[in-house]
Coordinates of C-alpha atoms (C1' of nucleotides) in Angstrom, one line a residue:
Chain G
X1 CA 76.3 126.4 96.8
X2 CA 77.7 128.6 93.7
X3 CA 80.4 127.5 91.8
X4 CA 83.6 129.4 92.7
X5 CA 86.4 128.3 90.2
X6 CA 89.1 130.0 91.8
X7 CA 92.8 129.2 91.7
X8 CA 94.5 128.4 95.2
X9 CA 97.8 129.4 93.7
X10 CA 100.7 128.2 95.4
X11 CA 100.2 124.6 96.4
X12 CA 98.3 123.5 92.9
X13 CA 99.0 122.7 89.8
X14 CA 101.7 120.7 91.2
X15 CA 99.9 116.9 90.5
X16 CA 103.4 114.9 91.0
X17 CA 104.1 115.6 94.0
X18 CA 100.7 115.7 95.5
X19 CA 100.8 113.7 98.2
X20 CA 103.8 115.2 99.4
X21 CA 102.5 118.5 99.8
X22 CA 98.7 118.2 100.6
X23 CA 98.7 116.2 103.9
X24 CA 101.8 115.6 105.7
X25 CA 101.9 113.6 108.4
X26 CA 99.3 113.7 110.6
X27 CA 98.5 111.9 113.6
X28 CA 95.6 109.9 112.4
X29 CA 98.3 108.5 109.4
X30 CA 100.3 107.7 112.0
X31 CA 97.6 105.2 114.1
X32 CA 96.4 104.0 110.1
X33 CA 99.8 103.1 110.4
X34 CA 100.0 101.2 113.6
X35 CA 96.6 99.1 113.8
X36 CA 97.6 98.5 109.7
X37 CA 100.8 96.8 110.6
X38 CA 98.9 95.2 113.4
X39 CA 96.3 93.7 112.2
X40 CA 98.5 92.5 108.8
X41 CA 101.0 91.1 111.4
X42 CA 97.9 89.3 113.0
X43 CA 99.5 91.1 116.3
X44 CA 95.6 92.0 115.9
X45 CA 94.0 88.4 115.5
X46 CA 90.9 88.9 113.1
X47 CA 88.0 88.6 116.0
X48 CA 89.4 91.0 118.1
X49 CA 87.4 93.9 120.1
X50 CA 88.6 97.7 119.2
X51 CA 87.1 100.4 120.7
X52 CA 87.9 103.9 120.2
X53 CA 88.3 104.9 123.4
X54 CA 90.5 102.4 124.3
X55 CA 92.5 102.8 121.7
X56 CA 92.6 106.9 121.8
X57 CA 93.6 106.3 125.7
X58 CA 96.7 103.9 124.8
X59 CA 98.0 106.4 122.0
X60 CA 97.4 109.2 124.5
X61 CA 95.4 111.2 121.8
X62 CA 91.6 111.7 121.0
X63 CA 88.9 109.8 119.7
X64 CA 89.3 112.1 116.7
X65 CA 92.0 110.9 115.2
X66 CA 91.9 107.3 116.0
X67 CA 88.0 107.3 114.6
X68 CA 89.4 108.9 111.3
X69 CA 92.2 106.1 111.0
X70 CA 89.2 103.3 111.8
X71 CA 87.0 104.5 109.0
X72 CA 89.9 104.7 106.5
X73 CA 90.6 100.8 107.6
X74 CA 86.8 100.0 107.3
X75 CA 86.9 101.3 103.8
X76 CA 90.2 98.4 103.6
X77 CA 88.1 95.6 105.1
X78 CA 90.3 95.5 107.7
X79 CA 88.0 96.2 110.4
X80 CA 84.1 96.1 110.7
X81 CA 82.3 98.7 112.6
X82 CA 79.0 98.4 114.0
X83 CA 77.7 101.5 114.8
X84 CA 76.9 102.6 118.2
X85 CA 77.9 98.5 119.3
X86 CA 81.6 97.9 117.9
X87 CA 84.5 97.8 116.2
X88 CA 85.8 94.3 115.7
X89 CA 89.0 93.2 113.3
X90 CA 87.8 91.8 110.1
X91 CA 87.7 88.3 110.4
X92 CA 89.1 87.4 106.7
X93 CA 86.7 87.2 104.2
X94 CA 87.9 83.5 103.1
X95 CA 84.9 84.0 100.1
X96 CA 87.1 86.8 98.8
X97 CA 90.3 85.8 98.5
X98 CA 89.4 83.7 95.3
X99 CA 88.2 87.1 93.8
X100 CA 91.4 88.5 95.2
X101 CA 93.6 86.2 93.3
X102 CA 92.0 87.1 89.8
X103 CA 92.7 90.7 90.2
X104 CA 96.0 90.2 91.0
X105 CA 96.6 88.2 88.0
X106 CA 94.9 90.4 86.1
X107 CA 96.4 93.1 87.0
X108 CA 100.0 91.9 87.9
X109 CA 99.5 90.1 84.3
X110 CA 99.2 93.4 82.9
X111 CA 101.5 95.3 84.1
X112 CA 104.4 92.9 84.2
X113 CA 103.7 92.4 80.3
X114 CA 104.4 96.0 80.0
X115 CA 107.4 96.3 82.0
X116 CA 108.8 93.6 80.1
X117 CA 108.5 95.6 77.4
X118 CA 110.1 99.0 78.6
X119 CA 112.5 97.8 80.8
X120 CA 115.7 99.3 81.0
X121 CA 119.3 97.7 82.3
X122 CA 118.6 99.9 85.4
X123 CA 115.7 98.2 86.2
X124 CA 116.4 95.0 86.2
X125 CA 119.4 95.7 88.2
X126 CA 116.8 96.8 90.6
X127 CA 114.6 93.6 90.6
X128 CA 118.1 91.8 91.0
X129 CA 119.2 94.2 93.9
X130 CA 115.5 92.9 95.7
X131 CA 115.8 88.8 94.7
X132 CA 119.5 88.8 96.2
X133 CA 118.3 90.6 99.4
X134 CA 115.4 88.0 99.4
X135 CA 117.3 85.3 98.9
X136 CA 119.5 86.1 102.2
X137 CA 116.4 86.6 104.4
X138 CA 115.2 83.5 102.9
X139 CA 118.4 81.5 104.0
X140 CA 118.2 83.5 107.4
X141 CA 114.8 81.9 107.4
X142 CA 113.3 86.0 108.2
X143 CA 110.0 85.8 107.1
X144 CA 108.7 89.1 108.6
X145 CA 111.8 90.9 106.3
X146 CA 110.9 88.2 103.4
X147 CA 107.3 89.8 103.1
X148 CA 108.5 93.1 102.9
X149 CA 111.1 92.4 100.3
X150 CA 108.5 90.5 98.5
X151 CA 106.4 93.8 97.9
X152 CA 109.3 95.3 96.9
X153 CA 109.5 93.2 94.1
X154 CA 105.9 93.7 93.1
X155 CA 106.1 97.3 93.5
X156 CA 109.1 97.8 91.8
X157 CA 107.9 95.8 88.6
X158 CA 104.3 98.1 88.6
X159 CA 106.9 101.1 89.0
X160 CA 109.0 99.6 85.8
X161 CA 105.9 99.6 83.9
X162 CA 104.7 103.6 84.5
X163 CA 101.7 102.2 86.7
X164 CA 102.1 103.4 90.2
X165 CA 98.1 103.2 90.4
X166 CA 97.9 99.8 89.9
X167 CA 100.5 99.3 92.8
X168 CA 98.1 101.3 94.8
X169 CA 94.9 99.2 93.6
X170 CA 97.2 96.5 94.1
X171 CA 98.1 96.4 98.2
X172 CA 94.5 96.5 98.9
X173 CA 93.3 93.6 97.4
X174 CA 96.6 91.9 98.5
X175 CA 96.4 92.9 102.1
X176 CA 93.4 90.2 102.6
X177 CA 95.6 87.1 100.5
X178 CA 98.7 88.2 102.8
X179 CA 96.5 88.2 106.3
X180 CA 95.8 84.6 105.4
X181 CA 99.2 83.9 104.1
X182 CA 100.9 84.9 107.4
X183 CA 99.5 81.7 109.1
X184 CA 100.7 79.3 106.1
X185 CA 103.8 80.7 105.4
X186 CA 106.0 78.4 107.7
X187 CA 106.0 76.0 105.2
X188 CA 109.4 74.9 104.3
X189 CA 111.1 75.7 101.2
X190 CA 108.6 78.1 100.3
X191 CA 110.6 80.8 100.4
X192 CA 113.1 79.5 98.5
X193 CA 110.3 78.5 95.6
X194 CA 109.5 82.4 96.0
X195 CA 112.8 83.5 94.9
X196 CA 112.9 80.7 91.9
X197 CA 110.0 82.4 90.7
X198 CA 110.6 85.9 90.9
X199 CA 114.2 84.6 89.2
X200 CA 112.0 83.6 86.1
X201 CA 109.8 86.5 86.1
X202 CA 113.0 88.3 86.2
X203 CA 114.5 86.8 83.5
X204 CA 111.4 87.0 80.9
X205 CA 111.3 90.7 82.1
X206 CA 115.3 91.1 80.9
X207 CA 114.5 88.9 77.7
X208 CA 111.5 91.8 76.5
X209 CA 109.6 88.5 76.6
X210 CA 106.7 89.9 77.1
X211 CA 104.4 86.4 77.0
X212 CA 106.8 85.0 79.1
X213 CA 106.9 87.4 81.9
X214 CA 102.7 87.1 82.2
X215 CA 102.9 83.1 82.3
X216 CA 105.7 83.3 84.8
X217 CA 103.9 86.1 86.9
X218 CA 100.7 84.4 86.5
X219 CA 102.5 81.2 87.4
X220 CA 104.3 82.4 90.8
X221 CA 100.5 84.0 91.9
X222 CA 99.1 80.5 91.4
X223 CA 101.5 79.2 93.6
X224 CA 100.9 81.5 96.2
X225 CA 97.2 81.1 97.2
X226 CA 96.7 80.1 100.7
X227 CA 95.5 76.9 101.4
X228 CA 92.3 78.3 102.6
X229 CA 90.4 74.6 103.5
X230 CA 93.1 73.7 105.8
X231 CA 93.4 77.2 107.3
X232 CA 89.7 77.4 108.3
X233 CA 89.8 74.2 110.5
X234 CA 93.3 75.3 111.9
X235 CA 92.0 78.7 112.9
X236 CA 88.4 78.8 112.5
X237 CA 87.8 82.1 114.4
X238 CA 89.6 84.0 111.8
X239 CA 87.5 83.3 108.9
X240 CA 84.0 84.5 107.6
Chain Z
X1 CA 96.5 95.9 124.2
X2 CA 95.5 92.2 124.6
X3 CA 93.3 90.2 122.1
X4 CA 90.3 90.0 123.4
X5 CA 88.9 87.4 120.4
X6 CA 85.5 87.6 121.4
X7 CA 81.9 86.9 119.2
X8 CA 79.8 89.5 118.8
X9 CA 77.2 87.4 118.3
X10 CA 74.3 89.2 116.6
X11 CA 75.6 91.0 113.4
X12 CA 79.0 89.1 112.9
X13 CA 79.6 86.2 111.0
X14 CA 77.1 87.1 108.3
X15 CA 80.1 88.3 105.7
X16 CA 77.4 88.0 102.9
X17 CA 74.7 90.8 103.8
X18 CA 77.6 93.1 105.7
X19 CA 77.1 96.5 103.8
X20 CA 73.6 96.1 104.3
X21 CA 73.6 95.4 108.2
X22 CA 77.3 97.0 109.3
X23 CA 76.8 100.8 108.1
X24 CA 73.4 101.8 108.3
X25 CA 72.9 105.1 106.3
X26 CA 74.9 107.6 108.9
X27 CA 74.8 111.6 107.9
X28 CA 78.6 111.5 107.0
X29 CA 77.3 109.0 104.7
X30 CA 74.6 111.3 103.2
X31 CA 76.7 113.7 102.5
X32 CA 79.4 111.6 101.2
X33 CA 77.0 110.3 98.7
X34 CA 75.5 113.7 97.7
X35 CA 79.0 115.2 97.1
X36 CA 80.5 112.5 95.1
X37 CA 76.9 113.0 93.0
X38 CA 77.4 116.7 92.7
X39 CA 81.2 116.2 91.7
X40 CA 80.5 113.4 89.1
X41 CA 77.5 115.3 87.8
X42 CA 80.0 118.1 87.8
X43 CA 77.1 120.6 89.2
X44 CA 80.4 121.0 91.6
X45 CA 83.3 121.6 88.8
X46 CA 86.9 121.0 89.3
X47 CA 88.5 123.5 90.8
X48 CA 85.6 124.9 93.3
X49 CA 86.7 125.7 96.6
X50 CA 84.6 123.7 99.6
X51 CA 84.4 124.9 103.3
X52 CA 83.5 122.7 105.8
X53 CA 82.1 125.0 107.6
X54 CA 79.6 126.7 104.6
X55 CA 78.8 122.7 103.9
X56 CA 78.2 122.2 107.1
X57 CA 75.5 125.0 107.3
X58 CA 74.1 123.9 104.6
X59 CA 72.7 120.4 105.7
X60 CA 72.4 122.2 108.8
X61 CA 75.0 119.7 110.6
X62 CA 78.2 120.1 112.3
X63 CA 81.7 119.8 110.6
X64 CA 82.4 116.1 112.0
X65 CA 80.6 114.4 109.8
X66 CA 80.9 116.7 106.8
X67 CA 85.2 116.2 107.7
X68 CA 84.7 112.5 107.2
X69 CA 83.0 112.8 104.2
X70 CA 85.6 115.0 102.9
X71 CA 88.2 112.9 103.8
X72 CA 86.3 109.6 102.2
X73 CA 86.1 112.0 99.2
X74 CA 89.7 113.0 99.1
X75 CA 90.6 109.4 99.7
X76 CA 89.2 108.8 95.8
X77 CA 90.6 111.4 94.8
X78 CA 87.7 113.4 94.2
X79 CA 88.9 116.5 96.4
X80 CA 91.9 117.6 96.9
X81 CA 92.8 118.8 101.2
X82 CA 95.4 121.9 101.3
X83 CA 96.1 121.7 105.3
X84 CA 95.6 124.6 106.9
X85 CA 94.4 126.3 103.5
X86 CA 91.3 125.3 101.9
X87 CA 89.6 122.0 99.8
X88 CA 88.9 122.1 96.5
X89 CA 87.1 119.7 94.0
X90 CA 90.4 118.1 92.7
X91 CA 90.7 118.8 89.0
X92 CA 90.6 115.3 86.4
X93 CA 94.3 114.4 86.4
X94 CA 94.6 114.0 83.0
X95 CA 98.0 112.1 83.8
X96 CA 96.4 108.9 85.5
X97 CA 93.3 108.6 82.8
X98 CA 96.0 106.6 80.7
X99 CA 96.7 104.1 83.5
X100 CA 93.2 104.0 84.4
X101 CA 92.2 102.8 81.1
X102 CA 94.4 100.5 81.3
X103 CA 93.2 99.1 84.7
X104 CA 89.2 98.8 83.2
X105 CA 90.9 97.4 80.1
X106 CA 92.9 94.5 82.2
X107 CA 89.8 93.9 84.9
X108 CA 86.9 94.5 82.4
X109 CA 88.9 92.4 79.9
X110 CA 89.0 89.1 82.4
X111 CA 85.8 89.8 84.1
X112 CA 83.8 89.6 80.7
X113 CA 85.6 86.5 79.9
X114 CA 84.9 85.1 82.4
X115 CA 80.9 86.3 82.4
X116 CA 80.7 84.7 78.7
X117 CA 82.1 81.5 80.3
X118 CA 79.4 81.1 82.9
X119 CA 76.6 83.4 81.8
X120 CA 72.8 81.9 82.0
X121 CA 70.0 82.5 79.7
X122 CA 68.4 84.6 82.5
X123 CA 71.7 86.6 82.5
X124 CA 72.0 87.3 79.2
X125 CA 67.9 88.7 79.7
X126 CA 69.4 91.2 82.2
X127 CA 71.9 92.7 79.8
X128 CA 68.8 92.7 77.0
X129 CA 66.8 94.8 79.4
X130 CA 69.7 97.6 80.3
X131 CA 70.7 97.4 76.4
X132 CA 66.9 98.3 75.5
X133 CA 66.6 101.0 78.4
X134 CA 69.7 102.4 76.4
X135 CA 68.1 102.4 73.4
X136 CA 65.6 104.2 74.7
X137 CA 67.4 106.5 76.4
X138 CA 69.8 107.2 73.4
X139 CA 67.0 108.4 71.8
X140 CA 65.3 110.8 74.7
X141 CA 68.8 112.2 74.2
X142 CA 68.8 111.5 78.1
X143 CA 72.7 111.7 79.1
X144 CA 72.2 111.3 82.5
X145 CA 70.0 108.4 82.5
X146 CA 72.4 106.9 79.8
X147 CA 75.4 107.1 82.1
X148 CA 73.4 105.5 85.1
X149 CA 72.5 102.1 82.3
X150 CA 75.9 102.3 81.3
X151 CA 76.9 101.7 84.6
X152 CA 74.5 99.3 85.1
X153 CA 75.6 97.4 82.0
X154 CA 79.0 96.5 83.3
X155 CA 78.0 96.1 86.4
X156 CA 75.7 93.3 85.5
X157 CA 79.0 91.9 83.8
X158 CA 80.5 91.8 87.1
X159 CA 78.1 90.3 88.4
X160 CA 77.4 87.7 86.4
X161 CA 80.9 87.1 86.6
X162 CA 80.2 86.5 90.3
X163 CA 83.1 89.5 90.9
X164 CA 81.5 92.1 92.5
X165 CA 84.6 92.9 94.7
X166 CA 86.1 94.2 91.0
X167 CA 83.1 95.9 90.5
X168 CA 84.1 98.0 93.4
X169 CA 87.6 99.1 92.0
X170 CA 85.9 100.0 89.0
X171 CA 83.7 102.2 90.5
X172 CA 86.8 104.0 92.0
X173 CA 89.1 103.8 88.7
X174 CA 85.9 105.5 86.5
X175 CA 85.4 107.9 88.4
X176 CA 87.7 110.2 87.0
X177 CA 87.3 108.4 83.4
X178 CA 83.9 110.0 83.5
X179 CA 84.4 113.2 85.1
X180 CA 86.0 113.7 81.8
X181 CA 83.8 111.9 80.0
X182 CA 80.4 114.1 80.8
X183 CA 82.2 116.9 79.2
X184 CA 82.6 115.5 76.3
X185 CA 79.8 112.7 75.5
X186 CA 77.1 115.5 73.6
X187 CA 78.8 114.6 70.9
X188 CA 76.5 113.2 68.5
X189 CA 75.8 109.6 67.6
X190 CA 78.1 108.4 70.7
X191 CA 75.5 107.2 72.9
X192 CA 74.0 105.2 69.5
X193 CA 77.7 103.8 69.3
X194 CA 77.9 102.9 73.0
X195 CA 74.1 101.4 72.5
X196 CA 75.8 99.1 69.5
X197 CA 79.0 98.2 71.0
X198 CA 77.1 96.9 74.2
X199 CA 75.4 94.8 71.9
X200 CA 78.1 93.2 70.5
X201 CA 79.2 92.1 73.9
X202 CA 76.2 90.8 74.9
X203 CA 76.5 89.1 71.7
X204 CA 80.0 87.2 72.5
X205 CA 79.1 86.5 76.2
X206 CA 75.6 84.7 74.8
X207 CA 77.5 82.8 72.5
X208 CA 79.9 81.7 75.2
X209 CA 82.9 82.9 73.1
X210 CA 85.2 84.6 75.7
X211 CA 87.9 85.5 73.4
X212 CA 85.2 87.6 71.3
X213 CA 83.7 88.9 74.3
X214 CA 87.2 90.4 75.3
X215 CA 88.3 91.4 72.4
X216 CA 84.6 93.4 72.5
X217 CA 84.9 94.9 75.4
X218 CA 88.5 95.6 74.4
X219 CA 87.5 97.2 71.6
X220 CA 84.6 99.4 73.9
X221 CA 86.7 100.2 76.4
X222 CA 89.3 102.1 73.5
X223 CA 86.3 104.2 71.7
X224 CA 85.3 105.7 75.4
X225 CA 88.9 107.0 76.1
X226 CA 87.7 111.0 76.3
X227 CA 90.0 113.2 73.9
X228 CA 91.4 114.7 76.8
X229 CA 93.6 117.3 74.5
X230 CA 90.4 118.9 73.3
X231 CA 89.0 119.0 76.7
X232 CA 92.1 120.3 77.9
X233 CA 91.6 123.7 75.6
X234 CA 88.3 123.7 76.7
X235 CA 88.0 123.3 80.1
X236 CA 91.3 124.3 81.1
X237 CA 90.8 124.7 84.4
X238 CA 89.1 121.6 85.0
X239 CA 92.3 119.6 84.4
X240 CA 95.8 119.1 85.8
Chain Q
dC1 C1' 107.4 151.7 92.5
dG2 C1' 108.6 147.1 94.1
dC3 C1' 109.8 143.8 97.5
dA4 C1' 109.9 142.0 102.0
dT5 C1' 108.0 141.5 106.3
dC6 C1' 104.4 141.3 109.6
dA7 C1' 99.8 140.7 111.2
dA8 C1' 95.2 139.3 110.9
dA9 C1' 91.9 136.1 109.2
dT10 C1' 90.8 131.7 107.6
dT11 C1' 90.7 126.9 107.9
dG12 C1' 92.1 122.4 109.1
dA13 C1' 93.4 119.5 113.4
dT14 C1' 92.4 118.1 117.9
dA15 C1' 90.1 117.7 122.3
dT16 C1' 86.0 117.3 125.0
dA17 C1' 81.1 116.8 125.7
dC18 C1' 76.7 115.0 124.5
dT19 C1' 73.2 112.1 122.0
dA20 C1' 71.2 108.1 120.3
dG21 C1' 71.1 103.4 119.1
dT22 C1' 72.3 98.5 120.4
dA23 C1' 73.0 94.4 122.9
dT24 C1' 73.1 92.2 127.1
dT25 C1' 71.3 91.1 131.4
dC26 C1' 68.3 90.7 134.8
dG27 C1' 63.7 89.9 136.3
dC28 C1' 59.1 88.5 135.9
dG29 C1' 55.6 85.5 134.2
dG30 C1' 54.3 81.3 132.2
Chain T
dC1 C1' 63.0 75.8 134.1
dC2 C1' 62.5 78.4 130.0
dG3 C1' 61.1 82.3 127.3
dC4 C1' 60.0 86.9 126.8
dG5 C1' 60.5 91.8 127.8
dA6 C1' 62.1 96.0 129.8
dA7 C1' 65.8 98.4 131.8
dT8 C1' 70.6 99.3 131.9
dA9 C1' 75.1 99.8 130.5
dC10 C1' 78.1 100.5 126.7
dT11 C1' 79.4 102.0 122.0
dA12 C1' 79.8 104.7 118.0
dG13 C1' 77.9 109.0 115.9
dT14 C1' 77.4 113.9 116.3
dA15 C1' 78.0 118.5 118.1
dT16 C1' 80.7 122.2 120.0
dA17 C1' 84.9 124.5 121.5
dT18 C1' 89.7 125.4 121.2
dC19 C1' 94.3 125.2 119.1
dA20 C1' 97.7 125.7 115.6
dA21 C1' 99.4 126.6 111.1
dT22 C1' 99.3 128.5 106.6
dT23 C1' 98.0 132.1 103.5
dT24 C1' 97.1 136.5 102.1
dG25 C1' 96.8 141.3 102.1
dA26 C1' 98.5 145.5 103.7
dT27 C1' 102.0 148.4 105.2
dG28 C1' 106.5 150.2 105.5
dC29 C1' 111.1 150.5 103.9
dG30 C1' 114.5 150.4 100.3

DNA sequence: CGCATCAAATTGATATACTAGTATTCGCGG
DNA sequence: CCGCGAATACTAGTATATCAATTTGATGCG
């Protein structure tokens, strides 16, 4: 194996838009895609039986594809293969979660402490833009919308801040947390809490309070660990 | 597609030992590990150009599982995949080492805080005996060795943080930190500084003072950051 | 002499076939 | 009736073959 430092000229060099270029959409994203949504919709109940063949069959594809997209979420701890046995969904790790919650604090801590401090007028017209859209899904009581608004505001703070790797680092640990979360969120008024908090995080962001905006942040992540004890003896299949 | 929430019963619901039993070593694995090795070690530089197909021939298997380690690679960032044009070893983007400074800085920062705050005598004997092996090291002039014990070292942290789950993102945010860095650590004396500054946070953590033991690592995690504009004039074609 | 276009080769993507390891089940013996 | 063991059936892992798409180099025309 001898060290060929070539140039491939036309698509390199480019770094920015990487992921643009080198691999479009391919059919193997798509089916990430699919069981992702699934299984963080809990349309896929943590327990539950995958096999490849059955799966390649219902997307009318080959075992190819849907074996690359079941690797990639074994790698998420979304599904646990066995090899030559199974492939079941992850039940959710419930000893992770706690683990979970420190990096996001840690992390989210971090980053919101610099957007706070390079935030523009712009971009807190943004975060406004995504707390007045959750605030209508919350009164329309749409929590499936609500989630997706809420990583909006997540993302868009990590994108205020110059750190879309954190973002990245970010929806893996939080794809665990929000797994449990889906079964606890019915609880009243939480949504509305939600949007109080991202209001203050908001605010300390606008203020360049750069303290503030890591207590608040830290705050609202506190707030939203899932009750895991009370979980485990509603749905004890779904925990490890 | 109907949720079949079946037990397997033998090798589920262990969740503690699950890398060891779910995964045993696989060729796709093999190779996975011995690229990322040859990449890291840079005995495979940025910028060379990988065939499946030559790879394949050379561990004298076929392209499936030498594809998936490519992929597993490429998902780390470690290679970059040019559809229907070729794969290269992905050169260090010198863009993300800021922000991936900053993610050791925030994770490192609460994980040795949190070490000092629980750490055990016997703990503290662990970090001793890398520290020592370092020494020794240092002074064999032994790079590679080093950068294994350096690695250890803060692993160990993690762990005695009981947060090997960050450990893991760590793994995947230094990578490209030290690509970089093994270009640059001959420089005299560093490995003696690295040896020193270990000590001091092995220092804070036995005193219990987590404040100190941040501000420590803090401090480590700064003097490590490679000069990536020298590097950049001399290696210009292992960056981006 | 330069640029554009076309063709051939290279390589990744997908499909299909085969192998090997695992767990369950069924049967036999205690 | 229970426990142990071998055989069977099923799954993921691996190999091989085929397809499709992009790149590059060469050739011809301006």
């Amino acid at each position: 194996m001898q060290a060929a430092v070539v140039s491939i000229p036309a698509a390199i060099g480019s770094g920015a838009e990487r992921s643009a270029k080198l691999r479009r959409a391919t059919t193997a994203d798509a089916i990430f895609e699919r069981l992702y949504s699934d299984i963080l919709a809990l349309r896929m109940p943590p327990g539950m039986v995958l096999q490849e063949k059955k799966i390649a069959e219902e997307f009318n594809v080959s075992r190819t594809p849907v074996r690359e997209a079941l690797l990639r979420l074994s790698e998420g701890g979304l599904v646990d293969i066995y090899p030559q046995s199974g492939t079941v969904v992850s039940r959710v790790p419930v000893a992770a979660i706690p683990e979970a919650v420190v990096v996001r604090k840690s992390l989210e801590g971090t980053t919101v402490e610099r957007a706070a401090e390079v935030a523009t007028p712009a971009d807190i017209a943004r975060l406004d833009t995504v707390i007045s859209r959750q605030r209508s899904l919350a009164a329309l009581n749409d929590t499936s919308a609500f989630h997706e608004e809420d990583e909006a505001f997540h993302e868009a703070i990590a994108g205020i801040a110059g750190y879309p790797g954190i973002w990245g680092i970010l929806k893996t640990v939080k794809v665990q947390i929000d797994r449990a979360r889906r079964l606890t969120l019915p609880v009243l008024g939480r949504m509305d809490n939600v949007v109080y908090e991202h209001g203050l995080i908001r605010d300390a962001i606008a203020a360049h309070d750069a303290a503030a905006a890591r207590a608040a942040m830290l705050h609202h992540l506190s707030a939203v660990i899932p009750d895991v004890a009370e979980l485990r003896v509603r749905y004890p299949d779904y925990f490890c």
